[in-house]
Amino acid sequence: MEFMEPVIGYFNQGLDFFMPGLLAHAGDGAAVNWMELGIQLGVIALVLALLMREIGGIIIFTVVGVIIHVIVDVVMPMVRGGGGEGFDINAFISQFTQTDYLLYLGALAIGYFVGIIILSILKGLIFRGD
């Protein structure tokens, strides 16, 4: 398994690069909540993989997945909290100038890109006619 060591090394370097964004927006600042992030990413990627007809649309579906993920991130606290605090558009827009939020979006984009490709391959194996 020594041929996997360079791949694992590159993966760890990429994870270290995106970790500040993941810690700030997918966790509590000290640890990433991988279960919640994985479930949300997995469900959205599964739906998008089922909707994708050919592999040429992967970039569009990746962008759509990130947009849906951001919308769910914004709406979910309002749903859980009863919607009492409302939505602050200025705070939402100002996030896009912060480096850690852009790192979070980059990590989401890579996750959706890989997830949709893997799930599309599985869809092609299961549903041969589609």
PDB file of C-alpha atoms in Angstrom:
ATOM      1  CA  MET A   1       0.000   0.000   0.000  1.00  0.00           C
ATOM      2  CA  GLU A   2       2.974   2.309  -0.277  1.00  0.00           C
ATOM      3  CA  PHE A   3       1.654   3.560  -3.619  1.00  0.00           C
ATOM      4  CA  MET A   4      -1.183   5.225  -1.667  1.00  0.00           C
ATOM      5  CA  GLU A   5       1.166   7.292   0.514  1.00  0.00           C
ATOM      6  CA  PRO A   6       1.588  10.139  -2.023  1.00  0.00           C
ATOM      7  CA  VAL A   7      -2.178  10.264  -2.621  1.00  0.00           C
ATOM      8  CA  ILE A   8      -2.865  10.397   1.123  1.00  0.00           C
ATOM      9  CA  GLY A   9      -0.193  13.083   1.474  1.00  0.00           C
ATOM     10  CA  TYR A  10      -1.836  15.256  -1.197  1.00  0.00           C
ATOM     11  CA  PHE A  11      -5.258  14.685   0.389  1.00  0.00           C
ATOM     12  CA  ASN A  12      -3.963  15.749   3.804  1.00  0.00           C
ATOM     13  CA  GLN A  13      -2.351  18.875   2.322  1.00  0.00           C
ATOM     14  CA  GLY A  14      -5.644  19.807   0.658  1.00  0.00           C
ATOM     15  CA  LEU A  15      -7.581  19.126   3.840  1.00  0.00           C
ATOM     16  CA  ASP A  16      -5.167  21.287   5.827  1.00  0.00           C
ATOM     17  CA  PHE A  17      -5.644  24.091   3.297  1.00  0.00           C
ATOM     18  CA  PHE A  18      -9.459  24.028   3.561  1.00  0.00           C
ATOM     19  CA  MET A  19      -9.615  23.284   7.318  1.00  0.00           C
ATOM     20  CA  PRO A  20      -9.979  26.931   8.528  1.00  0.00           C
ATOM     21  CA  GLY A  21     -13.118  27.331   6.435  1.00  0.00           C
ATOM     22  CA  LEU A  22     -14.519  23.982   7.498  1.00  0.00           C
ATOM     23  CA  LEU A  23     -13.850  24.713  11.166  1.00  0.00           C
ATOM     24  CA  ALA A  24     -15.497  28.126  10.974  1.00  0.00           C
ATOM     25  CA  HIS A  25     -18.606  27.195   8.993  1.00  0.00           C
ATOM     26  CA  ALA A  26     -19.127  23.418   9.283  1.00  0.00           C
ATOM     27  CA  GLY A  27     -18.169  23.122  12.921  1.00  0.00           C
ATOM     28  CA  ASP A  28     -17.988  24.949  16.194  1.00  0.00           C
ATOM     29  CA  GLY A  29     -14.540  26.477  15.642  1.00  0.00           C
ATOM     30  CA  ALA A  30     -12.668  23.651  17.342  1.00  0.00           C
ATOM     31  CA  ALA A  31     -13.906  20.593  15.425  1.00  0.00           C
ATOM     32  CA  VAL A  32     -15.775  19.934  12.202  1.00  0.00           C
ATOM     33  CA  ASN A  33     -19.176  18.268  12.494  1.00  0.00           C
ATOM     34  CA  TRP A  34     -18.439  15.665   9.807  1.00  0.00           C
ATOM     35  CA  MET A  35     -21.692  13.742  10.293  1.00  0.00           C
ATOM     36  CA  GLU A  36     -23.990  16.697   9.643  1.00  0.00           C
ATOM     37  CA  LEU A  37     -21.825  17.944   6.770  1.00  0.00           C
ATOM     38  CA  GLY A  38     -21.634  14.478   5.208  1.00  0.00           C
ATOM     39  CA  ILE A  39     -25.362  13.821   5.419  1.00  0.00           C
ATOM     40  CA  GLN A  40     -26.242  17.194   3.914  1.00  0.00           C
ATOM     41  CA  LEU A  41     -23.627  16.846   1.171  1.00  0.00           C
ATOM     42  CA  GLY A  42     -24.602  13.238   0.480  1.00  0.00           C
ATOM     43  CA  VAL A  43     -28.325  13.864   0.125  1.00  0.00           C
ATOM     44  CA  ILE A  44     -27.875  16.876  -2.159  1.00  0.00           C
ATOM     45  CA  ALA A  45     -25.224  15.078  -4.247  1.00  0.00           C
ATOM     46  CA  LEU A  46     -27.447  12.006  -4.568  1.00  0.00           C
ATOM     47  CA  VAL A  47     -30.372  14.045  -5.899  1.00  0.00           C
ATOM     48  CA  LEU A  48     -28.118  15.934  -8.313  1.00  0.00           C
ATOM     49  CA  ALA A  49     -26.465  12.718  -9.519  1.00  0.00           C
ATOM     50  CA  LEU A  50     -29.881  11.229 -10.240  1.00  0.00           C
ATOM     51  CA  LEU A  51     -30.853  14.340 -12.206  1.00  0.00           C
ATOM     52  CA  MET A  52     -27.609  14.563 -14.208  1.00  0.00           C
ATOM     53  CA  ARG A  53     -27.938  12.962 -17.632  1.00  0.00           C
ATOM     54  CA  GLU A  54     -24.351  13.076 -18.903  1.00  0.00           C
ATOM     55  CA  ILE A  55     -20.974  13.808 -17.370  1.00  0.00           C
ATOM     56  CA  GLY A  56     -20.602  17.040 -19.356  1.00  0.00           C
ATOM     57  CA  GLY A  57     -22.880  18.838 -16.921  1.00  0.00           C
ATOM     58  CA  ILE A  58     -20.719  18.143 -13.870  1.00  0.00           C
ATOM     59  CA  ILE A  59     -19.521  21.743 -13.437  1.00  0.00           C
ATOM     60  CA  ILE A  60     -23.062  23.135 -13.571  1.00  0.00           C
ATOM     61  CA  PHE A  61     -24.328  20.524 -11.137  1.00  0.00           C
ATOM     62  CA  THR A  62     -21.388  21.211  -8.813  1.00  0.00           C
ATOM     63  CA  VAL A  63     -22.230  24.923  -8.720  1.00  0.00           C
ATOM     64  CA  VAL A  64     -25.918  24.132  -8.178  1.00  0.00           C
ATOM     65  CA  GLY A  65     -24.986  21.777  -5.331  1.00  0.00           C
ATOM     66  CA  VAL A  66     -22.918  24.463  -3.595  1.00  0.00           C
ATOM     67  CA  ILE A  67     -25.738  27.007  -4.006  1.00  0.00           C
ATOM     68  CA  ILE A  68     -28.304  24.593  -2.563  1.00  0.00           C
ATOM     69  CA  HIS A  69     -25.934  23.758   0.303  1.00  0.00           C
ATOM     70  CA  VAL A  70     -25.484  27.452   1.153  1.00  0.00           C
ATOM     71  CA  ILE A  71     -29.254  28.005   1.052  1.00  0.00           C
ATOM     72  CA  VAL A  72     -29.821  25.062   3.385  1.00  0.00           C
ATOM     73  CA  ASP A  73     -27.080  26.377   5.708  1.00  0.00           C
ATOM     74  CA  VAL A  74     -28.863  29.737   5.908  1.00  0.00           C
ATOM     75  CA  VAL A  75     -32.422  28.424   6.209  1.00  0.00           C
ATOM     76  CA  MET A  76     -31.868  25.508   8.602  1.00  0.00           C
ATOM     77  CA  PRO A  77     -31.183  27.627  11.744  1.00  0.00           C
ATOM     78  CA  MET A  78     -34.318  29.652  11.006  1.00  0.00           C
ATOM     79  CA  VAL A  79     -36.376  26.467  10.698  1.00  0.00           C
ATOM     80  CA  ARG A  80     -34.945  24.947  13.877  1.00  0.00           C
ATOM     81  CA  GLY A  81     -35.292  28.172  15.846  1.00  0.00           C
ATOM     82  CA  GLY A  82     -38.818  28.939  14.714  1.00  0.00           C
ATOM     83  CA  GLY A  83     -37.778  31.769  12.381  1.00  0.00           C
ATOM     84  CA  GLY A  84     -37.781  34.388  15.127  1.00  0.00           C
ATOM     85  CA  GLU A  85     -34.444  35.997  14.357  1.00  0.00           C
ATOM     86  CA  GLY A  86     -35.118  36.512  10.644  1.00  0.00           C
ATOM     87  CA  PHE A  87     -32.656  36.818   7.798  1.00  0.00           C
ATOM     88  CA  ASP A  88     -29.948  39.474   7.576  1.00  0.00           C
ATOM     89  CA  ILE A  89     -28.997  39.968   3.926  1.00  0.00           C
ATOM     90  CA  ASN A  90     -26.075  42.271   4.741  1.00  0.00           C
ATOM     91  CA  ALA A  91     -24.434  39.698   7.010  1.00  0.00           C
ATOM     92  CA  PHE A  92     -24.989  37.015   4.374  1.00  0.00           C
ATOM     93  CA  ILE A  93     -23.419  39.058   1.578  1.00  0.00           C
ATOM     94  CA  SER A  94     -20.489  40.183   3.741  1.00  0.00           C
ATOM     95  CA  GLN A  95     -19.510  36.517   4.241  1.00  0.00           C
ATOM     96  CA  PHE A  96     -18.389  36.329   0.609  1.00  0.00           C
ATOM     97  CA  THR A  97     -15.495  38.698   1.338  1.00  0.00           C
ATOM     98  CA  GLN A  98     -14.110  36.531   4.162  1.00  0.00           C
ATOM     99  CA  THR A  99     -11.321  34.114   3.306  1.00  0.00           C
ATOM    100  CA  ASP A 100     -12.548  31.332   5.586  1.00  0.00           C
ATOM    101  CA  TYR A 101     -15.991  31.355   3.947  1.00  0.00           C
ATOM    102  CA  LEU A 102     -14.421  31.148   0.483  1.00  0.00           C
ATOM    103  CA  LEU A 103     -12.325  28.198   1.692  1.00  0.00           C
ATOM    104  CA  TYR A 104     -15.547  26.582   2.942  1.00  0.00           C
ATOM    105  CA  LEU A 105     -17.178  27.097  -0.471  1.00  0.00           C
ATOM    106  CA  GLY A 106     -14.091  25.629  -2.169  1.00  0.00           C
ATOM    107  CA  ALA A 107     -14.229  22.553   0.049  1.00  0.00           C
ATOM    108  CA  LEU A 108     -17.929  22.176  -0.738  1.00  0.00           C
ATOM    109  CA  ALA A 109     -17.254  22.486  -4.474  1.00  0.00           C
ATOM    110  CA  ILE A 110     -14.603  19.763  -4.381  1.00  0.00           C
ATOM    111  CA  GLY A 111     -16.866  17.567  -2.256  1.00  0.00           C
ATOM    112  CA  TYR A 112     -19.794  17.962  -4.635  1.00  0.00           C
ATOM    113  CA  PHE A 113     -17.601  17.454  -7.696  1.00  0.00           C
ATOM    114  CA  VAL A 114     -16.225  14.153  -6.406  1.00  0.00           C
ATOM    115  CA  GLY A 115     -19.511  13.043  -4.821  1.00  0.00           C
ATOM    116  CA  ILE A 116     -21.622  13.658  -7.905  1.00  0.00           C
ATOM    117  CA  ILE A 117     -19.111  11.865 -10.141  1.00  0.00           C
ATOM    118  CA  ILE A 118     -19.002   8.801  -7.871  1.00  0.00           C
ATOM    119  CA  LEU A 119     -22.769   8.675  -7.465  1.00  0.00           C
ATOM    120  CA  SER A 120     -23.286   9.164 -11.223  1.00  0.00           C
ATOM    121  CA  ILE A 121     -20.984   6.223 -11.928  1.00  0.00           C
ATOM    122  CA  LEU A 122     -22.986   4.117  -9.467  1.00  0.00           C
ATOM    123  CA  LYS A 123     -26.221   5.296 -11.086  1.00  0.00           C
ATOM    124  CA  GLY A 124     -24.862   4.229 -14.474  1.00  0.00           C
ATOM    125  CA  LEU A 125     -24.015   0.796 -13.119  1.00  0.00           C
ATOM    126  CA  ILE A 126     -27.421   0.295 -11.508  1.00  0.00           C
ATOM    127  CA  PHE A 127     -29.671   1.897 -14.127  1.00  0.00           C
ATOM    128  CA  ARG A 128     -28.137   0.770 -17.398  1.00  0.00           C
ATOM    129  CA  GLY A 129     -30.639   2.547 -19.676  1.00  0.00           C
ATOM    130  CA  ASP A 130     -30.200   6.045 -18.151  1.00  0.00           C
TER     131      ASP A 130
END
